[in-house]
Short mmCIF file of C-alpha atoms in Angstrom, two decimals:
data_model
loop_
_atom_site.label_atom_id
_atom_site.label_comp_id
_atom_site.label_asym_id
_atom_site.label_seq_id
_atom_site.Cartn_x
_atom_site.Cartn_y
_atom_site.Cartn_z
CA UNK X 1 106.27 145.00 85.79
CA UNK X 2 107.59 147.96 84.00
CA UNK X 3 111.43 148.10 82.71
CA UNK X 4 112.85 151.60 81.65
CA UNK X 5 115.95 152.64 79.62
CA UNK X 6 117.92 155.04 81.52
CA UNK X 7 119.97 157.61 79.25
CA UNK X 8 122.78 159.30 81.39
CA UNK X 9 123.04 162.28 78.56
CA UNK X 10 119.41 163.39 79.34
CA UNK X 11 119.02 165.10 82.70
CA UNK X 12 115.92 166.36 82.26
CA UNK X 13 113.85 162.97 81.99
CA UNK X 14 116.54 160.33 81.89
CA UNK X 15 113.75 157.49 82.44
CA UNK X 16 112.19 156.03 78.85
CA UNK X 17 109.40 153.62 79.04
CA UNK X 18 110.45 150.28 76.71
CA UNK X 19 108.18 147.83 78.34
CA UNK X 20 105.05 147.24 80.74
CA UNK X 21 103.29 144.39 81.46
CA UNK X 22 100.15 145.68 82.19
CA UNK X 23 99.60 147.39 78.36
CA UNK X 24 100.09 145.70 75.70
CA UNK X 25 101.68 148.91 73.57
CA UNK X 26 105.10 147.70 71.56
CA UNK X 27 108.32 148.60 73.15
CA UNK X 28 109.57 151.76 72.34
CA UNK X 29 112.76 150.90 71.43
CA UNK X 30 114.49 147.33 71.24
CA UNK X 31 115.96 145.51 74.17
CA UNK X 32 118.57 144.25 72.74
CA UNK X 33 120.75 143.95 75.94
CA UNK X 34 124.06 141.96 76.13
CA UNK X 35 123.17 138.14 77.04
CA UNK X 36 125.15 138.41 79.85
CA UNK X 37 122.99 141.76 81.42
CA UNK X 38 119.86 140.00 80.19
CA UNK X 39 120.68 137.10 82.66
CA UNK X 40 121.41 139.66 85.31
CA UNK X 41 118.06 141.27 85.30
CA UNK X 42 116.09 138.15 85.37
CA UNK X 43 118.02 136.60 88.32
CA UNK X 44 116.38 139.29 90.28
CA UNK X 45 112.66 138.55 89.19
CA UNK X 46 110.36 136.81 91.16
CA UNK X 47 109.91 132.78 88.68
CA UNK X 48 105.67 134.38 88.48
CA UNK X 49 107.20 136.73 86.18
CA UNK X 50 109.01 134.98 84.08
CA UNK X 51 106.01 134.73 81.83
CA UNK X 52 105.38 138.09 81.06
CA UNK X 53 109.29 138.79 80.60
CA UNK X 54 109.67 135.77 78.42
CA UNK X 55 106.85 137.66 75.54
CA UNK X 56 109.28 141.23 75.46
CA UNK X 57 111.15 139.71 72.40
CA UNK X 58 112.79 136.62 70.73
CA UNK X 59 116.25 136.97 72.52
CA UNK X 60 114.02 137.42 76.35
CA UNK X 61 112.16 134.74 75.35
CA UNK X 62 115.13 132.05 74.53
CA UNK X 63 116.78 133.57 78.10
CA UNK X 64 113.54 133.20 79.75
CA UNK X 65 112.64 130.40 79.43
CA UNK X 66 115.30 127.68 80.46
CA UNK X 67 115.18 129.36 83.59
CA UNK X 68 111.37 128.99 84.02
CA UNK X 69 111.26 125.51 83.13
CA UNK X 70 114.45 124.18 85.20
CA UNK X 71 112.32 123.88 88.57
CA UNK X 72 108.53 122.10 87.92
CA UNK X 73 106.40 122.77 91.15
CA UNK X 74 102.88 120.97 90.86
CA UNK X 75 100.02 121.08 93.44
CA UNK X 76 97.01 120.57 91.44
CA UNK X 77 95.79 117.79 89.05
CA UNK X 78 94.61 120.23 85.85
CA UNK X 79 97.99 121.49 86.08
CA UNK X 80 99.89 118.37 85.91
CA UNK X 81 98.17 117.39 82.93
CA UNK X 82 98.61 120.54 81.06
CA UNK X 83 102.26 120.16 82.17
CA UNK X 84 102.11 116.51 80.51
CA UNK X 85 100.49 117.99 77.30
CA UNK X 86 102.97 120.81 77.16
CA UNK X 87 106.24 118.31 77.55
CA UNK X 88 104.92 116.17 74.79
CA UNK X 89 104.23 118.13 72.40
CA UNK X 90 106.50 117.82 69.78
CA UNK X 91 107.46 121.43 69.07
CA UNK X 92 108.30 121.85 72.77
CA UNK X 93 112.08 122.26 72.95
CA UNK X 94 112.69 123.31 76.46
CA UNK X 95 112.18 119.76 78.62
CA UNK X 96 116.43 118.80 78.48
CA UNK X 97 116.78 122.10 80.85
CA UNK X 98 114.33 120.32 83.43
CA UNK X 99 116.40 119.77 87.10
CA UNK X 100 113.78 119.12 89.20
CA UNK X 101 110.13 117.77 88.55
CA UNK X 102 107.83 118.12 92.41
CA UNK X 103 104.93 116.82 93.05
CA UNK X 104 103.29 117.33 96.40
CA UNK X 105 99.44 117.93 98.10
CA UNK X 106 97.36 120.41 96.97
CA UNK X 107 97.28 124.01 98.83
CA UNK X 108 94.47 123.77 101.95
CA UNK X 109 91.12 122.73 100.33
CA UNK X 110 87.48 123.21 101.96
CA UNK X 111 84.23 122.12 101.03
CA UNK X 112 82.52 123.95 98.09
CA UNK X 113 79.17 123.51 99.56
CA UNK X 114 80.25 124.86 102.86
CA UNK X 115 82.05 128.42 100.49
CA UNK X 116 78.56 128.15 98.70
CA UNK X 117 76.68 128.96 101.79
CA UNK X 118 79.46 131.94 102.84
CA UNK X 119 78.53 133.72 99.51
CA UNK X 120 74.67 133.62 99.55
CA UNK X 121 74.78 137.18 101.29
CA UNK X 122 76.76 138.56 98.58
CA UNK X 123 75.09 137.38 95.45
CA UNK X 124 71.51 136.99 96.67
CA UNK X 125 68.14 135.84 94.58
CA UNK X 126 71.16 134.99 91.58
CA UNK X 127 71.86 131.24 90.99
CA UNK X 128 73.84 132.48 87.96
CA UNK X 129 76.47 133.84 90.13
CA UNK X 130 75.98 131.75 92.79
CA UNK X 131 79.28 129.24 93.18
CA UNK X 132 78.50 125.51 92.92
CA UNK X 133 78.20 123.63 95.75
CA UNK X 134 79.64 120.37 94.62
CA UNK X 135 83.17 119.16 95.26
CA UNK X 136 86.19 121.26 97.02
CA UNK X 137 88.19 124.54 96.48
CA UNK X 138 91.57 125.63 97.50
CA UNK X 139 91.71 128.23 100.31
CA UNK X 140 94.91 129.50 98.68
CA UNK X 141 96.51 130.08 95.50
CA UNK X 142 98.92 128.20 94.42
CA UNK X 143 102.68 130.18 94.84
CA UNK X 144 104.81 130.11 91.50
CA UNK X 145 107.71 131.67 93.03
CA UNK X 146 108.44 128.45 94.79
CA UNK X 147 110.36 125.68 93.18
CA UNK X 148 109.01 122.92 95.58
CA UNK X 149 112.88 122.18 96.98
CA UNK X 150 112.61 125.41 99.95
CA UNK X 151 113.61 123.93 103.32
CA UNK X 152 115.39 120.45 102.15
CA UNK X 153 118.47 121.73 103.80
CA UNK X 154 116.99 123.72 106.30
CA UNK X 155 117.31 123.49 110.04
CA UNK X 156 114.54 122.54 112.05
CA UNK X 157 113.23 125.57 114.27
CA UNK X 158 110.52 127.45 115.32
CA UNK X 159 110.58 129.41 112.50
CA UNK X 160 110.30 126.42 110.08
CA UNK X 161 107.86 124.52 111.73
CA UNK X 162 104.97 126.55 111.10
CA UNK X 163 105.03 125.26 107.49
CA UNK X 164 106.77 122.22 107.53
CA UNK X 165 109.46 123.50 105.61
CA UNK X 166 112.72 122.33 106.88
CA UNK X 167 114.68 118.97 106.77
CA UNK X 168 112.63 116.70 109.08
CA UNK X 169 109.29 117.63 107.66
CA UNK X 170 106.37 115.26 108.53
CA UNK X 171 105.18 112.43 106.73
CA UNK X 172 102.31 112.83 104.15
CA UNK X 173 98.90 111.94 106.23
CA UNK X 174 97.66 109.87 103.10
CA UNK X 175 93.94 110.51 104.42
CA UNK X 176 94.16 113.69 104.11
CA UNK X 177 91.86 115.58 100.88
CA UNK X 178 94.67 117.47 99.49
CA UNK X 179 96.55 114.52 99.06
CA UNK X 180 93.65 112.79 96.92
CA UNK X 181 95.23 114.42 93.62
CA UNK X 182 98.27 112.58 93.45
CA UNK X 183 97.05 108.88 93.39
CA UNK X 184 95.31 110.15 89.93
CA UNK X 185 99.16 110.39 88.45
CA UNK X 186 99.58 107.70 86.24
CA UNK X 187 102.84 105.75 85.26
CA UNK X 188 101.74 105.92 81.97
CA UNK X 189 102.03 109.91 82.59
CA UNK X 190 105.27 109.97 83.71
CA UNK X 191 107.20 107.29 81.83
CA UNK X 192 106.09 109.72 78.26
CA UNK X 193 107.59 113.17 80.63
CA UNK X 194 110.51 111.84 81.85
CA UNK X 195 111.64 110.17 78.31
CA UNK X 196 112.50 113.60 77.56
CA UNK X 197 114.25 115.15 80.85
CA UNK X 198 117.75 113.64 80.81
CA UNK X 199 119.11 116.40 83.46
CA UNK X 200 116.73 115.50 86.61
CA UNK X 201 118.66 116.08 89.23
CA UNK X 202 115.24 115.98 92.33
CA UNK X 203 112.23 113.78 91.64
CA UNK X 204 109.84 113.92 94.09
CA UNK X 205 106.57 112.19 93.73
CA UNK X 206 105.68 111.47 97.18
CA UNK X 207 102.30 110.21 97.48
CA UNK X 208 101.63 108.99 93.98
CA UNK X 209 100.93 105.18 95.05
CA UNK X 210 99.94 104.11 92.32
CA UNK X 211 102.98 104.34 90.63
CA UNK X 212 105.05 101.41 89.03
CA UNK X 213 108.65 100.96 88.21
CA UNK X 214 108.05 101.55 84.67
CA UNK X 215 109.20 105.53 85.28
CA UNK X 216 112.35 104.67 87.06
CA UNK X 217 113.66 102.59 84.04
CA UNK X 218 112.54 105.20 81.41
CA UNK X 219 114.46 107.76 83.79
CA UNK X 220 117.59 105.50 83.51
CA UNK X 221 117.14 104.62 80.07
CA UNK X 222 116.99 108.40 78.83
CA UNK X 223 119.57 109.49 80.80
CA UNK X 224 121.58 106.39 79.58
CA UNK X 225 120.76 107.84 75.64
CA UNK X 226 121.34 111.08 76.38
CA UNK X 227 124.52 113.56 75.57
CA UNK X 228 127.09 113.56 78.59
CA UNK X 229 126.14 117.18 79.06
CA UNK X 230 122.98 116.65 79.97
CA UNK X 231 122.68 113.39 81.75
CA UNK X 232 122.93 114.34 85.24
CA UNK X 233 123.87 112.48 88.34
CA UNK X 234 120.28 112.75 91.01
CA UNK X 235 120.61 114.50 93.66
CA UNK X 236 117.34 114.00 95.71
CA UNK X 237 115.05 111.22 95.27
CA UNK X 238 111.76 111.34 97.49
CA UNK X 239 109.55 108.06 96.14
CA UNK X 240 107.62 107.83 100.30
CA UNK X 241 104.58 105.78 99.83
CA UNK X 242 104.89 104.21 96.42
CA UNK X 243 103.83 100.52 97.44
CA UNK X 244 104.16 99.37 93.99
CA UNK X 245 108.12 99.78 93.51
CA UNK X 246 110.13 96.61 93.51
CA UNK X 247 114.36 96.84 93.42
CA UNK X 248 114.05 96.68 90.08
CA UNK X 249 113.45 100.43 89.22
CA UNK X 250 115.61 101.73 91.62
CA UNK X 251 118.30 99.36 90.64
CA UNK X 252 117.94 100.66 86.93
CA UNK X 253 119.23 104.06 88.12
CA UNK X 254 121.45 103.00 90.43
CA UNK X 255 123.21 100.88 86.99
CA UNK X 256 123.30 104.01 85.17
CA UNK X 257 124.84 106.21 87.29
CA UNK X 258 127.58 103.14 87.95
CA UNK X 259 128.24 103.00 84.53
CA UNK X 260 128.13 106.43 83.37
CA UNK X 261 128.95 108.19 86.60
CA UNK X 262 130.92 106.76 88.61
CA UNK X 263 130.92 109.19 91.83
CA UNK X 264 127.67 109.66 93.59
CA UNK X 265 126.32 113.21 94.27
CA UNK X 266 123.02 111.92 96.19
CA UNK X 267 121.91 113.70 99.05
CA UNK X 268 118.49 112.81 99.85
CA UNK X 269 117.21 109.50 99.78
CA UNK X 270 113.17 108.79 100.56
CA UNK X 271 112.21 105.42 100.00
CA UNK X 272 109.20 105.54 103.33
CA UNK X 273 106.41 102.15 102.60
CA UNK X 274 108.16 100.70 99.83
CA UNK X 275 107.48 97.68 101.09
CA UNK X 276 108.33 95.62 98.43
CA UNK X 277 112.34 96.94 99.01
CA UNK X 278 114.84 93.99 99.74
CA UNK X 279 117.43 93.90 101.96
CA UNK X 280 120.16 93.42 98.84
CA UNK X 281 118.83 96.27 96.88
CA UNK X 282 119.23 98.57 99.48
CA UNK X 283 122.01 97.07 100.57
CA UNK X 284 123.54 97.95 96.91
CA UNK X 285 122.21 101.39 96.94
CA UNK X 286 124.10 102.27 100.68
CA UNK X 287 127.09 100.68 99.55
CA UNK X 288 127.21 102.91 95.95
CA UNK X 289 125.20 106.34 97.25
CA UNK X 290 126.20 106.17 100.83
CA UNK X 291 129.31 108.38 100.85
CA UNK X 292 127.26 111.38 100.17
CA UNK X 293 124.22 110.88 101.75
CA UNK X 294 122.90 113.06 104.13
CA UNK X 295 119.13 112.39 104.50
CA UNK X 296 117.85 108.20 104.67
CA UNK X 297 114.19 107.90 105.65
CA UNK X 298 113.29 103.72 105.09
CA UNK X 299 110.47 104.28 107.58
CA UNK X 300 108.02 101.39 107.49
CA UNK X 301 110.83 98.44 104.80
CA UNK X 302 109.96 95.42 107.06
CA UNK X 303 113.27 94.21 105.15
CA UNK X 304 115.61 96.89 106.60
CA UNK X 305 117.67 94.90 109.24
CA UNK X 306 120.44 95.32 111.50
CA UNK X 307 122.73 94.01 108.65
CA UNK X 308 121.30 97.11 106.31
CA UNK X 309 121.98 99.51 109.46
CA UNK X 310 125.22 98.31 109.84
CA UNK X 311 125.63 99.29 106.05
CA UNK X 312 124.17 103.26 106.92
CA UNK X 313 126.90 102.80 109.39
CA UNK X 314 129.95 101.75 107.68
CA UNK X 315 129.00 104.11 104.44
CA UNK X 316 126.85 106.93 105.56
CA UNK X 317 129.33 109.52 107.50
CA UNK X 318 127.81 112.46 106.74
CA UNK X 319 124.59 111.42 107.95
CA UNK X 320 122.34 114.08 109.25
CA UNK X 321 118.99 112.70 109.56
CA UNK X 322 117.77 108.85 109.72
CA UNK X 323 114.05 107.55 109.48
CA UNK X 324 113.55 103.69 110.25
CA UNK X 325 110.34 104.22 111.69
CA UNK X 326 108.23 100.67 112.44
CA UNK X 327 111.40 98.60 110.63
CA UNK X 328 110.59 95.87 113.62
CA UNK X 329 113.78 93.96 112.99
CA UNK X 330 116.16 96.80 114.28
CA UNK X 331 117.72 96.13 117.72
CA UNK X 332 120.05 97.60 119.91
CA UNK X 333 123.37 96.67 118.02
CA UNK X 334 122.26 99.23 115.56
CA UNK X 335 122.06 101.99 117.70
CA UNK X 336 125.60 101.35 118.85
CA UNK X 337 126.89 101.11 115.71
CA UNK X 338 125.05 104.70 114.87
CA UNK X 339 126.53 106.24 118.07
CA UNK X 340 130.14 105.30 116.97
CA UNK X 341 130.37 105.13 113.01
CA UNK X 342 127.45 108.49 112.43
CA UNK X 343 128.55 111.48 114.23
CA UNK X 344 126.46 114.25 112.25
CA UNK X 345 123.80 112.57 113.26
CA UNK X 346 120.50 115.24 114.31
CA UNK X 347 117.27 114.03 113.27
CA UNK X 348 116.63 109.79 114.50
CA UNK X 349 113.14 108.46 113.84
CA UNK X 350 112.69 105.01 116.10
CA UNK X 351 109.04 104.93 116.17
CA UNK X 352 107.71 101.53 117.17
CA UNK X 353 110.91 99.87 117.37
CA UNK X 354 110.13 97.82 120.45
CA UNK X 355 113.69 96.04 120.19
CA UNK X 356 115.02 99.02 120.58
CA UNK X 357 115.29 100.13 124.42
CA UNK X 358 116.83 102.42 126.74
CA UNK X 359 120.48 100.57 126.56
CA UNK X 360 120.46 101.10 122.98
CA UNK X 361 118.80 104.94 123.14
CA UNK X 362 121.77 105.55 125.81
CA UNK X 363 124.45 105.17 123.16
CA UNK X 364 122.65 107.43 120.84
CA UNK X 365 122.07 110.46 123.71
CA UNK X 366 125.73 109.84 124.73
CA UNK X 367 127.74 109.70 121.66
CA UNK X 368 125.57 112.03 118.95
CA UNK X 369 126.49 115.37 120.11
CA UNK X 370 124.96 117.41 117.24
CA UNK X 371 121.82 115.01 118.09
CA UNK X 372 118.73 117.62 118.51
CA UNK X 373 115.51 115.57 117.52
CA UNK X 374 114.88 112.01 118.70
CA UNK X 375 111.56 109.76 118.52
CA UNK X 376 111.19 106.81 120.64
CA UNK X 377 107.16 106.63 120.07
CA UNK X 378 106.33 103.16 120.81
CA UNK X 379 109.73 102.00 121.73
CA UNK X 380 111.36 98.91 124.16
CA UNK X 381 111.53 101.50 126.93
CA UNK X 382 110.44 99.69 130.27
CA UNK X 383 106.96 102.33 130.84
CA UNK X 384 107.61 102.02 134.86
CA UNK X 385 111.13 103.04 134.47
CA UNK X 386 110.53 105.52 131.73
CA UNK X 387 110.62 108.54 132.93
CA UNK X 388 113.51 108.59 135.20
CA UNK X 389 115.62 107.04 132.08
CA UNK X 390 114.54 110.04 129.88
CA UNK X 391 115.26 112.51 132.89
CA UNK X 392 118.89 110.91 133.15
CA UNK X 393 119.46 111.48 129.33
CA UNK X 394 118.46 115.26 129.91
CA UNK X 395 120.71 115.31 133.19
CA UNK X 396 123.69 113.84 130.89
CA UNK X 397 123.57 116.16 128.02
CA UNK X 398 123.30 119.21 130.38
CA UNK X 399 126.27 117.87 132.32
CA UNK X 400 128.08 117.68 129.49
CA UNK X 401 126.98 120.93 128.03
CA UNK X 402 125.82 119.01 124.83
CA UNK X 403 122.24 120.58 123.05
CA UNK X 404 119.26 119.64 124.27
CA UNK X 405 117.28 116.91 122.39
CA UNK X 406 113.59 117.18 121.64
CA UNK X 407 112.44 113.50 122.55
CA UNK X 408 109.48 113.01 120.53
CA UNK X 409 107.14 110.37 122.38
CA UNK X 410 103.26 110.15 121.04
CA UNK X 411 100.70 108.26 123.10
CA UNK X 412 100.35 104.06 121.55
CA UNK X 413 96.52 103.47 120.99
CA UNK X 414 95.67 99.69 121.40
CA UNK X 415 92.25 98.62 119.70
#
């Protein structure tokens, strides 16, 4: 990256050289831009460059790097731990400006052995060069332009599905090698990073089972201690697959923002095989968050109940997308009470719900008319019967010139 002076009394060579990344000459003369024009150039640099900009001086630097540490996006285990080392360190002075910490998979990995093999033509008779063949690599690099939060809010389309980057993205496939990393995140870890980021705002540590509450209440408790200015309200909480959570973490947060607060600003709500969630504690978080919620996925709470779905019902009118998958105890009194009380309603998840059948699925195709995405895997449906009732929803939406819905309905192994 190169940035030039541009002198509008020279019309022979107006251009001046003051900086380039790739020499490592001083600047010619001082860029000593307004703050406000300072800000204005870096809004329209890529975040991978941030870096470089942040060494042209003193005044760049204190710009700089706010901006590059609001949105931490982690894919790799020597990375997070660097991260952790960085945070802690007590001359570090930039963690209060943190909004959003993401962790998610690794980038595609392959076998090194199998890469070993692929590069024995180029470097032959040389094991110093040779690669080693033990463990993985990633296919990819990792992308530092991204801030981990791309497609939350985005429609589901062709387009978006090619990299899972839109609103009803697919659950982490725990058995997956990429995924391996973040089980090796320890609460320990997080409870000494988070002590120091009052203004979270998305926390998304999908995936890192191992996980206690411990983080959650250190969250709550430095936001608690925190100036006004920079204790901020969440926004998006993804915690899918964290087995170890009990109410009592969540609850912590859910206090402070009560008490401090008072209006909820929360969006997205992932709380997917915490199975140690009780029907009151999520029946307190509906009843406080539930106004602005627009994303609920409680896929796989055995507690979650028609009583906490008539809660999503009477709080949760903005609505968009709703995940109970495998939450046994939901039944067709539910899905009436969706069709009537949730009419933004586009994304349903009713996997393995086999109290749930076509009378209560009837309500939903009738009444949702935004309703685009529906899956009834493993549902009550009658299988002799089946595909003449999912013809006749198809016949009633086109009658009624409603959208289409995709019906999502995967084969049920029995072993």
């Amino acid at each position: 990256m190169r940035i030039f002076w541009f002198n509008t009394e020279a019309s022979q060579d107006p251009l001046t050289l003051v900086y380039s990344s790739t020499t490592t000459t001083t600047p010619s003369r001082e860029l000593s831009f307004p703050p406000e024009i300072t800000k204005k150039i870096i809004d329209y640099l890529p975040r991978s460059s941030l870096p470089a900009i942040a060494s042209v001086s003193k005044i760049w630097y204190a710009t700089v790097m706010p901006i590059l540490y609001k949105h931490i996006y982690i894919r790799t285990l020597p990375h997070w731990i660097l991260f952790v080392r960085t945070i802690t360190h007590q001359h570090f002075q930039f963690a209060h400006h943190i909004a959003s910490l993401v962790l998610k998979p690794s980038p595609k990995l392959i076998s090194a052995q199998l890469t070993s093999y692929l590069n024995q033509a180029v470097v032959p008779n040389n094991d110093q060069l040779q690669p080693s063949t033990r463990g993985y690599v990633r296919l990819e690099r990792v992308n530092y332009d991204l801030t981990g939060l791309e497609g939350i809010d985005t429609p589901m389309s062709q387009e978006t599905l090619k990299d899972n980057l839109h609103e009803n993205y697919i659950e982490i496939d725990d058995t997956e090698k990429e995924y391996e990393w973040l089980t090796l995140v320890t609460t320990q870890q997080l409870v000494s990073v988070l002590e120091h980021c009052p203004a979270i705002e998305y926390l998304n540590l999908s995936g890192c089972e191992n996980l206690e509450d411990d983080f959650l209440i250190q969250l709550a408790a430095t936001k608690t201690a925190a100036d006004p200015i920079h204790a901020k309200p969440l926004k998006g909480i993804w915690l899918s697959l964290l087995r170890n959570l009990s109410p009592k973490g969540i609850e912590s947060l859910l206090k402070f923002e009560k008490n401090h607060i008072g209006t909820s600003v929360l969006r997205h709500l992932d709380l997917a095989y915490n199975i140690n969630m009780n029907e009151r504690a999520l029946e307190k978080m509906i009843t406080y968050w539930g106004p602005t919620l627009t994303h609920i996925r409680l896929d796989t709470i055995y507690q979650v109940s028609d009583k906490t779905m008539k809660s999503i019902a009477n709080y949760c009118s903005h609505l968009k997308l709703l995940h109970v998958s495998r939450c046994w105890n939901i039944t067709n009194t539910s899905m009436r009470l969706l069709a009537s009380h949730c009419k933004h309603l586009q994304y349903i998840s009713l996997a393995f719900l086999s109290q749930v059948n076509e009378e209560g699925l009837r309500a939903l195709v009738q009444s949702l008319h935004q309703l685009q995405w529906l899956n009834i895997t493993g549902c009550g449906i009658n299988p002799l019967f089946k595909p003449i009732i999912l013809e006749n929803f198809a016949n009633y939406r086109r009658q009624h010139t409603l959208i289409p819905i995709h019906l999502q309905d995967g084969s049920v192994n029995l072993i």
